[in-house]
XYZ file of C-alpha atoms in Angstrom:
527
model
C -283.729 320.726 106.100
C -280.761 319.706 107.943
C -277.795 321.681 107.871
C -275.883 319.456 105.872
C -278.501 319.296 103.317
C -278.307 323.284 103.155
C -274.810 323.515 102.658
C -274.791 321.021 99.927
C -273.482 318.206 101.506
C -276.187 315.912 100.041
C -275.295 312.277 100.886
C -274.624 310.441 97.414
C -277.007 307.941 96.412
C -276.056 304.017 96.536
C -273.989 303.319 92.979
C -273.067 299.918 91.813
C -269.801 298.688 92.809
C -267.378 299.146 89.892
C -265.269 296.370 91.051
C -268.102 293.915 91.233
C -269.096 295.231 87.509
C -265.293 294.564 86.366
C -265.621 291.186 87.958
C -268.840 290.031 86.024
C -267.712 291.403 82.490
C -264.274 289.080 82.072
C -266.580 286.167 83.284
C -269.052 286.794 80.569
C -265.948 287.500 78.109
C -264.313 284.332 78.802
C -267.512 282.049 77.886
C -267.787 283.967 74.593
C -264.206 283.340 73.965
C -264.487 279.837 74.876
C -267.341 279.365 72.492
C -265.541 281.070 69.539
C -262.523 278.799 70.373
C -264.690 275.718 69.904
C -266.043 277.006 66.735
C -263.048 277.638 65.308
C -261.393 274.137 66.535
C -264.526 272.683 64.562
C -264.069 274.925 61.366
C -260.271 273.871 61.589
C -261.131 270.097 62.022
C -263.400 270.261 59.129
C -260.959 272.118 57.089
C -258.529 269.317 57.699
C -260.765 266.980 56.804
C -261.757 268.606 53.421
C -258.110 269.203 52.754
C -257.435 265.257 53.648
C -260.189 264.350 51.067
C -258.710 266.745 48.364
C -255.502 265.153 48.930
C -256.492 261.839 48.867
C -258.408 262.556 45.340
C -255.599 264.296 43.772
C -253.251 261.667 44.672
C -256.007 259.070 43.132
C -256.053 261.302 40.083
C -252.283 261.411 39.748
C -252.154 257.791 40.235
C -255.009 257.640 37.263
C -253.125 259.825 35.080
C -249.784 257.845 35.510
C -251.902 254.690 34.607
C -253.143 256.424 31.553
C -249.477 257.612 30.487
C -248.025 254.117 30.962
C -251.058 252.337 28.987
C -250.261 255.062 26.179
C -246.490 254.467 26.273
C -247.126 250.863 26.007
C -249.384 251.243 23.145
C -246.903 253.583 21.361
C -244.010 250.810 21.964
C -246.533 248.018 20.577
C -247.193 250.281 17.214
C -243.555 251.019 16.845
C -242.688 247.377 17.428
C -245.398 246.765 14.485
C -244.156 249.307 12.316
C -240.732 247.850 12.475
C -241.816 244.423 11.697
C -243.875 245.437 8.680
C -240.774 247.581 7.437
C -238.382 244.477 7.872
C -240.842 242.159 5.889
C -240.841 244.782 3.097
C -237.123 244.753 3.363
C -237.540 240.964 2.579
C -239.879 241.252 -0.147
C -237.750 243.721 -1.878
C -234.558 241.679 -1.601
C -236.594 238.886 -2.892
C -237.521 240.849 -5.950
C -234.208 241.981 -6.683
C -233.026 238.452 -6.953
C -235.725 237.658 -9.410
C -234.788 240.439 -11.527
C -231.456 239.167 -11.940
C -232.789 235.664 -12.678
C -234.864 237.370 -15.388
C -231.990 238.941 -16.852
C -230.099 236.067 -17.151
C -233.295 234.266 -18.864
C -233.591 237.088 -21.302
C -229.867 237.001 -22.214
C -230.079 233.221 -22.722
C -233.009 233.452 -24.986
C -232.510 232.396 -28.528
C -235.920 231.580 -29.995
C -239.580 233.071 -29.671
C -240.267 229.771 -27.747
C -237.779 231.063 -25.258
C -239.282 234.550 -25.208
C -242.757 233.074 -24.838
C -241.508 231.368 -21.602
C -240.101 234.261 -19.927
C -243.088 236.797 -21.075
C -245.665 235.297 -18.343
C -242.909 235.316 -15.726
C -242.647 239.072 -16.018
C -246.217 239.448 -16.138
C -246.785 237.834 -12.939
C -243.781 239.636 -11.200
C -245.511 242.881 -12.478
C -248.468 241.915 -10.474
C -246.549 241.031 -7.410
C -244.696 243.973 -7.525
C -247.807 246.378 -8.069
C -249.576 244.427 -5.126
C -246.714 245.740 -2.570
C -247.372 248.963 -0.902
C -244.807 250.931 0.759
C -245.735 252.821 3.970
C -245.682 256.889 3.734
C -242.998 258.261 5.841
C -244.202 260.250 8.961
C -244.948 263.969 8.502
C -241.894 266.082 9.212
C -241.664 267.765 12.482
C -242.070 271.608 12.150
C -239.939 272.350 14.935
C -236.828 270.402 13.543
C -233.977 271.849 12.463
C -234.262 272.593 8.584
C -230.203 271.755 7.964
C -230.919 268.545 9.491
C -231.533 265.949 6.649
C -233.487 263.180 7.884
C -234.143 260.169 5.516
C -236.655 257.738 6.902
C -236.493 254.093 6.054
C -239.879 254.418 4.262
C -237.909 256.539 1.725
C -235.253 254.286 1.366
C -237.619 251.424 0.708
C -239.797 253.354 -1.972
C -236.053 254.112 -3.738
C -235.426 250.209 -3.717
C -238.870 249.896 -5.003
C -238.623 252.379 -7.807
C -235.214 250.857 -8.983
C -236.884 247.397 -9.028
C -239.866 248.913 -11.182
C -237.499 250.590 -13.682
C -235.505 247.488 -13.972
C -238.586 245.659 -14.909
C -239.682 248.171 -17.635
C -236.191 247.879 -18.950
C -236.835 243.780 -19.028
C -239.954 244.211 -20.755
C -238.657 246.814 -23.230
C -235.580 244.157 -23.698
C -238.108 241.178 -24.604
C -239.832 243.216 -27.107
C -236.573 244.404 -28.826
C -235.433 240.331 -28.770
C -238.684 239.422 -30.465
C -238.915 239.453 -34.599
C -238.342 240.758 -36.702
C -241.475 239.344 -38.429
C -243.021 239.337 -41.885
C -245.676 241.891 -40.415
C -242.798 244.577 -39.658
C -242.013 244.136 -43.391
C -245.600 244.698 -44.731
C -246.060 247.456 -42.337
C -242.538 249.182 -43.638
C -243.918 248.873 -47.332
C -247.463 249.998 -46.564
C -245.699 253.372 -45.000
C -243.556 254.009 -47.893
C -246.819 253.156 -50.219
C -248.612 255.958 -48.265
C -245.941 258.428 -48.933
C -245.878 257.502 -52.515
C -249.688 258.196 -52.932
C -250.127 260.865 -50.405
C -247.379 263.469 -51.762
C -247.691 266.068 -54.342
C -244.888 265.525 -56.832
C -243.290 267.262 -59.432
C -242.843 265.671 -62.900
C -239.217 264.963 -62.150
C -240.144 263.727 -58.607
C -242.517 261.041 -60.314
C -239.873 260.167 -62.771
C -237.414 259.738 -59.795
C -240.058 257.539 -57.664
C -239.642 254.785 -60.686
C -235.867 253.431 -60.037
C -236.161 252.921 -56.153
C -239.406 250.986 -56.574
C -237.877 248.831 -59.620
C -234.652 248.126 -57.486
C -236.977 247.076 -54.241
C -239.276 244.778 -56.388
C -236.033 242.968 -57.904
C -234.617 242.487 -54.499
C -237.974 241.090 -52.926
C -238.468 238.887 -55.873
C -234.890 237.465 -55.098
C -235.563 236.935 -51.455
C -239.046 235.694 -51.834
C -238.607 233.772 -55.142
C -241.804 235.840 -56.288
C -242.549 237.419 -59.791
C -243.749 240.857 -59.315
C -243.103 243.287 -62.042
C -243.253 247.421 -62.298
C -245.283 248.496 -65.158
C -243.026 249.321 -68.014
C -245.455 252.252 -69.640
C -245.291 254.560 -66.452
C -245.070 258.279 -68.075
C -245.413 261.302 -65.663
C -247.613 263.988 -67.123
C -247.819 267.810 -66.355
C -251.651 267.376 -65.784
C -250.747 264.995 -62.936
C -248.168 267.312 -61.524
C -250.787 270.213 -61.571
C -253.488 267.621 -60.048
C -255.856 268.351 -62.904
C -257.308 266.464 -65.839
C -256.165 263.070 -64.690
C -258.777 260.796 -65.996
C -258.212 257.733 -63.707
C -257.436 258.167 -60.118
C -255.524 254.861 -60.395
C -253.621 255.937 -63.695
C -251.129 258.245 -62.398
C -247.598 257.173 -61.884
C -247.699 257.150 -57.817
C -251.143 255.016 -57.907
C -249.412 252.373 -60.095
C -246.349 252.234 -58.100
C -248.540 251.937 -54.912
C -250.052 248.880 -56.540
C -247.229 247.236 -57.615
C -245.896 247.725 -53.798
C -249.141 246.041 -52.317
C -248.298 243.101 -54.906
C -245.115 242.785 -53.069
C -246.727 242.716 -49.658
C -249.178 239.967 -51.136
C -245.733 237.898 -52.149
C -244.544 238.603 -48.320
C -247.724 237.243 -46.687
C -247.753 233.697 -48.993
C -244.141 233.105 -48.051
C -245.233 232.366 -44.626
C -241.878 233.562 -42.901
C -241.045 232.501 -39.441
C -239.245 234.591 -37.352
C -236.619 232.201 -36.328
C -236.257 230.145 -39.279
C -236.487 233.002 -41.874
C -234.713 235.626 -39.598
C -232.197 236.485 -42.324
C -234.829 236.754 -45.144
C -236.963 239.105 -42.959
C -233.796 241.240 -42.014
C -232.847 241.574 -45.673
C -236.461 242.608 -46.723
C -236.317 245.437 -44.163
C -232.728 246.399 -45.433
C -234.432 246.696 -48.888
C -237.383 248.574 -47.533
C -234.978 251.064 -45.788
C -233.293 251.585 -49.044
C -236.778 252.149 -50.952
C -237.653 254.645 -48.383
C -234.423 256.420 -48.917
C -235.234 256.630 -52.382
C -238.791 257.993 -52.086
C -237.370 260.565 -49.849
C -234.769 261.696 -52.498
C -237.494 262.320 -54.960
C -238.496 265.911 -55.703
C -241.874 266.873 -54.102
C -243.738 270.124 -55.335
C -242.886 271.732 -51.949
C -239.218 271.484 -52.716
C -239.837 273.880 -55.355
C -239.089 277.817 -54.781
C -242.549 279.727 -54.855
C -242.234 281.558 -58.001
C -241.219 277.898 -59.672
C -244.511 276.509 -58.061
C -246.426 279.752 -59.484
C -244.650 279.383 -62.963
C -245.769 275.675 -63.004
C -249.340 276.587 -62.165
C -249.339 279.084 -64.998
C -249.794 282.232 -62.685
C -247.652 284.328 -65.005
C -248.870 282.905 -68.509
C -251.583 285.749 -68.395
C -248.334 288.398 -68.824
C -247.150 289.090 -72.171
C -244.690 291.750 -70.523
C -244.256 292.901 -67.010
C -245.692 296.129 -66.586
C -245.432 296.446 -62.789
C -243.120 295.148 -60.217
C -243.270 292.887 -58.552
C -244.480 290.540 -61.700
C -247.016 288.967 -59.259
C -248.777 292.203 -58.468
C -249.216 292.674 -62.418
C -250.435 289.057 -63.102
C -252.558 289.669 -59.993
C -254.453 292.722 -61.806
C -254.732 290.777 -64.754
C -256.341 287.697 -63.044
C -258.723 290.106 -61.232
C -260.101 291.525 -64.546
C -260.222 288.005 -65.923
C -262.206 286.753 -62.984
C -259.599 284.132 -62.220
C -260.348 283.434 -58.323
C -258.439 280.194 -58.319
C -255.285 282.078 -59.354
C -255.615 284.973 -56.763
C -256.386 282.274 -54.036
C -253.208 280.608 -55.167
C -251.189 283.787 -54.968
C -252.616 284.488 -51.532
C -251.805 280.971 -50.214
C -248.274 280.796 -51.898
C -246.755 284.508 -51.565
C -245.744 285.178 -48.123
C -245.560 289.023 -48.264
C -247.574 291.162 -46.722
C -247.793 293.472 -49.787
C -248.966 290.698 -51.921
C -251.322 289.455 -49.186
C -252.993 293.005 -49.016
C -253.497 293.077 -52.635
C -254.884 289.654 -52.929
C -257.236 290.352 -50.057
C -258.306 293.575 -51.758
C -259.101 291.946 -54.960
C -261.237 289.420 -52.992
C -263.052 291.894 -51.532
C -263.870 293.888 -54.528
C -264.972 290.484 -56.419
C -266.719 288.858 -53.453
C -266.562 285.392 -55.123
C -268.087 282.475 -53.266
C -265.033 280.442 -54.229
C -263.338 282.522 -51.607
C -265.365 281.345 -48.786
C -263.186 278.428 -47.348
C -260.292 280.410 -47.335
C -261.962 283.476 -45.921
C -263.464 281.399 -43.014
C -260.171 280.061 -42.203
C -258.786 283.536 -41.564
C -261.811 285.033 -39.816
C -261.385 282.176 -37.516
C -257.893 283.731 -36.772
C -259.449 287.106 -35.931
C -258.821 288.523 -39.533
C -261.041 291.534 -39.677
C -260.340 292.089 -43.181
C -261.594 288.347 -44.330
C -264.560 289.351 -42.156
C -265.344 292.344 -44.520
C -264.820 289.851 -47.631
C -267.306 287.363 -46.112
C -269.720 290.123 -46.035
C -269.298 290.972 -49.462
C -269.620 287.640 -50.585
C -272.850 287.597 -48.867
C -273.544 283.999 -48.394
C -275.945 283.233 -45.574
C -274.428 279.628 -45.052
C -274.613 278.511 -41.509
C -271.130 278.122 -41.132
C -270.315 281.835 -42.044
C -273.017 283.176 -39.916
C -271.762 281.232 -36.790
C -268.354 282.154 -37.422
C -269.123 286.033 -37.457
C -271.611 285.604 -34.437
C -268.509 284.471 -32.532
C -267.216 288.224 -32.458
C -270.590 290.038 -31.917
C -269.874 290.361 -27.880
C -265.985 290.423 -28.476
C -263.738 293.755 -28.422
C -264.721 296.967 -30.527
C -262.280 295.996 -33.264
C -263.683 292.755 -33.963
C -267.235 293.704 -33.475
C -267.300 296.572 -36.027
C -266.459 294.161 -39.052
C -268.746 291.466 -37.612
C -271.393 293.738 -37.530
C -271.100 295.075 -40.903
C -270.690 291.321 -42.558
C -273.915 290.038 -40.537
C -275.674 292.978 -41.844
C -274.693 292.475 -45.662
C -275.350 289.106 -45.452
C -278.865 289.641 -43.902
C -278.296 287.171 -41.353
C -281.750 287.025 -39.190
C -279.869 284.820 -36.617
C -277.946 287.774 -35.533
C -280.966 289.970 -34.582
C -281.377 289.126 -31.124
C -277.677 289.059 -30.239
C -276.947 292.361 -32.076
C -279.976 293.988 -30.213
C -278.710 293.010 -26.937
C -275.350 294.814 -27.739
C -277.382 297.954 -28.859
C -279.324 297.984 -25.566
C -276.515 297.298 -23.157
C -273.069 298.031 -24.531
C -271.389 301.067 -23.032
C -269.379 302.265 -26.178
C -271.492 304.662 -28.355
C -269.446 303.412 -31.518
C -270.749 299.989 -30.782
C -274.107 300.920 -30.412
C -274.119 302.831 -33.487
C -272.275 300.101 -35.440
C -275.019 297.564 -34.048
C -277.945 299.747 -35.220
C -276.744 300.279 -38.730
C -276.168 296.257 -38.791
C -279.933 295.930 -37.585
C -281.082 298.284 -40.324
C -278.810 296.162 -43.065
C -280.442 292.938 -42.111
C -283.877 294.543 -42.354
C -285.826 292.077 -40.024
C -288.933 294.045 -38.361
C -287.966 292.369 -35.030
C -285.547 295.192 -34.578
C -287.905 298.129 -35.035
C -288.650 298.042 -31.071
C -285.178 298.356 -29.893
C -284.392 300.808 -32.432
C -287.195 302.773 -31.629
C -286.024 302.807 -27.937
C -282.746 303.786 -28.505
C -284.001 306.922 -30.553
C -286.141 307.962 -27.936
C -283.669 307.320 -24.804
C -280.029 307.138 -25.998
C -277.778 310.071 -24.916
C -275.545 309.884 -27.838
C -276.976 311.812 -31.021
C -274.591 309.484 -33.398
C -276.409 306.386 -31.919
C -279.765 307.796 -32.232
C -278.910 308.930 -35.565
C -277.792 305.405 -36.845
C -280.925 303.977 -35.134
C -283.136 306.489 -37.373
C -281.478 305.420 -40.475
C -281.773 301.882 -39.482
C -285.394 302.365 -39.157
C -285.702 303.850 -42.737
C -283.694 301.113 -44.103
C -286.218 298.723 -42.573
C -288.665 300.682 -44.475
C -292.091 299.318 -43.073
C -294.976 301.604 -42.538
C -294.133 301.027 -38.578
C -290.467 301.797 -38.998
C -291.078 304.861 -40.988
C -293.660 306.352 -38.891
C -291.460 306.110 -35.732
C -288.754 308.144 -37.420
C -291.155 310.593 -38.725
C -292.072 311.915 -35.429
C -288.442 313.290 -34.810
C -288.547 316.116 -37.320
C -288.120 318.547 -34.821
C -285.179 316.658 -33.120
C -282.286 318.278 -31.265
C -279.891 316.580 -33.492
C -279.762 317.366 -37.253
C -278.859 313.838 -38.477
C -281.967 312.614 -36.483
C -283.813 315.489 -38.481
C -282.396 314.773 -41.907
C -283.483 310.877 -41.391
C -286.988 311.931 -40.303
C -287.318 314.056 -43.374
C -286.209 311.151 -45.490
C -288.835 308.919 -44.033
C -291.280 308.591 -46.997
C -295.098 307.606 -45.410
C -296.488 307.984 -48.873
C -297.158 304.742 -50.707
C -295.528 304.195 -53.802
C -297.313 304.881 -56.891
């Protein structure tokens, strides 16, 4: 070992030259940097090319949009021009129509004969068709953003107003034309027939029939003078009391009104035979119409039956004839009691129809309910159709199973409880078999125990065996004992072996009334 080695002064091994390394690294970095710069330059070039293309495309799109907007504006301007031209054409048509209206007015004013009017009428008809063919455009819809206070009147609205005025003027002209026509002989005949219908269609008092004779005689005399006719009024006209009461008239054509109507018919025949011309005989026709007006006034002044006070009507009808003295007040009540005892249904119905007091109406209805007369069916149906429960009850007492009666009561089967109860009862009393199904439905489905109970009793009164099953179901399942008791009662009313056996099984029922009905069920055959 050398001394140097022993002293630790060993000579270091060869190491790379730091300067050489340092010199080599920059050369490598520079090369990489040049490559990166070239790549970046390429990317930027590509980006510039893409941007140029996008700008080009955007410019082309903008040019296309501009072209489209220009085309749309051109179309809008064209449409506006067409609309303006159309409105201007309509203005011209309306102006021509207004001129024609003035011409028609002048022609009508100058018309003196029927022939003149015949010339104007087809012109008005043709004009009407032309006017209807013209259509006014609808105004544009209002802009929602427009100021509400701003009152904008569109030209279409102005044109429509002018059109409406022309249309109104045309209607007035057509009315004026009709007013200028006539009068005709047919007008006279129509007026006479109208008065004749009043004479025969009105119930007159005795004095009223007497009062009809004078105006008819005066009219006939005037018509004879104007027409040179020889119509005469019968000289044996005598009003009778039976005619006033509309009874015991031997012949419908023998009453005073009928004979006067026959006389007026002779006058209408004379008018037809005269062949009156509306132009040449205008004065005669006018005079006949004036005479007809006088006849109508005279007939209107005659005393009708309805002109009498109610008590006077009843007196003339004989309502008070049963009274030797007045025991009760008012006397109508006393007379009503007597008529009920004597079975005078017509007099009771007369009082019901004539007397307006609730007091007398109640007593009339009670009398009819006690009597149950078939003569009262029509009057009671009218009231029942107006929801009168008392009338329904009376129909039940009458017991008629006419289809119209049953149908009227069936209308209330599914109504409210106040109307159902009397309807159920009446249908039961009538024995209406057509009511079994709808009443059974109410029994099964109605929520009101009172309704179900009434339905069960109605089915029992009807007595149809089809009701046994729904009544048995209710007796077994219903929660309300009153309903179950009614079902048991109904089954007893039906009375067949099947029905009685169902009831008899409930002798130990929780409800006393059901037990009672079960005990009442007699299964032993009658001796």
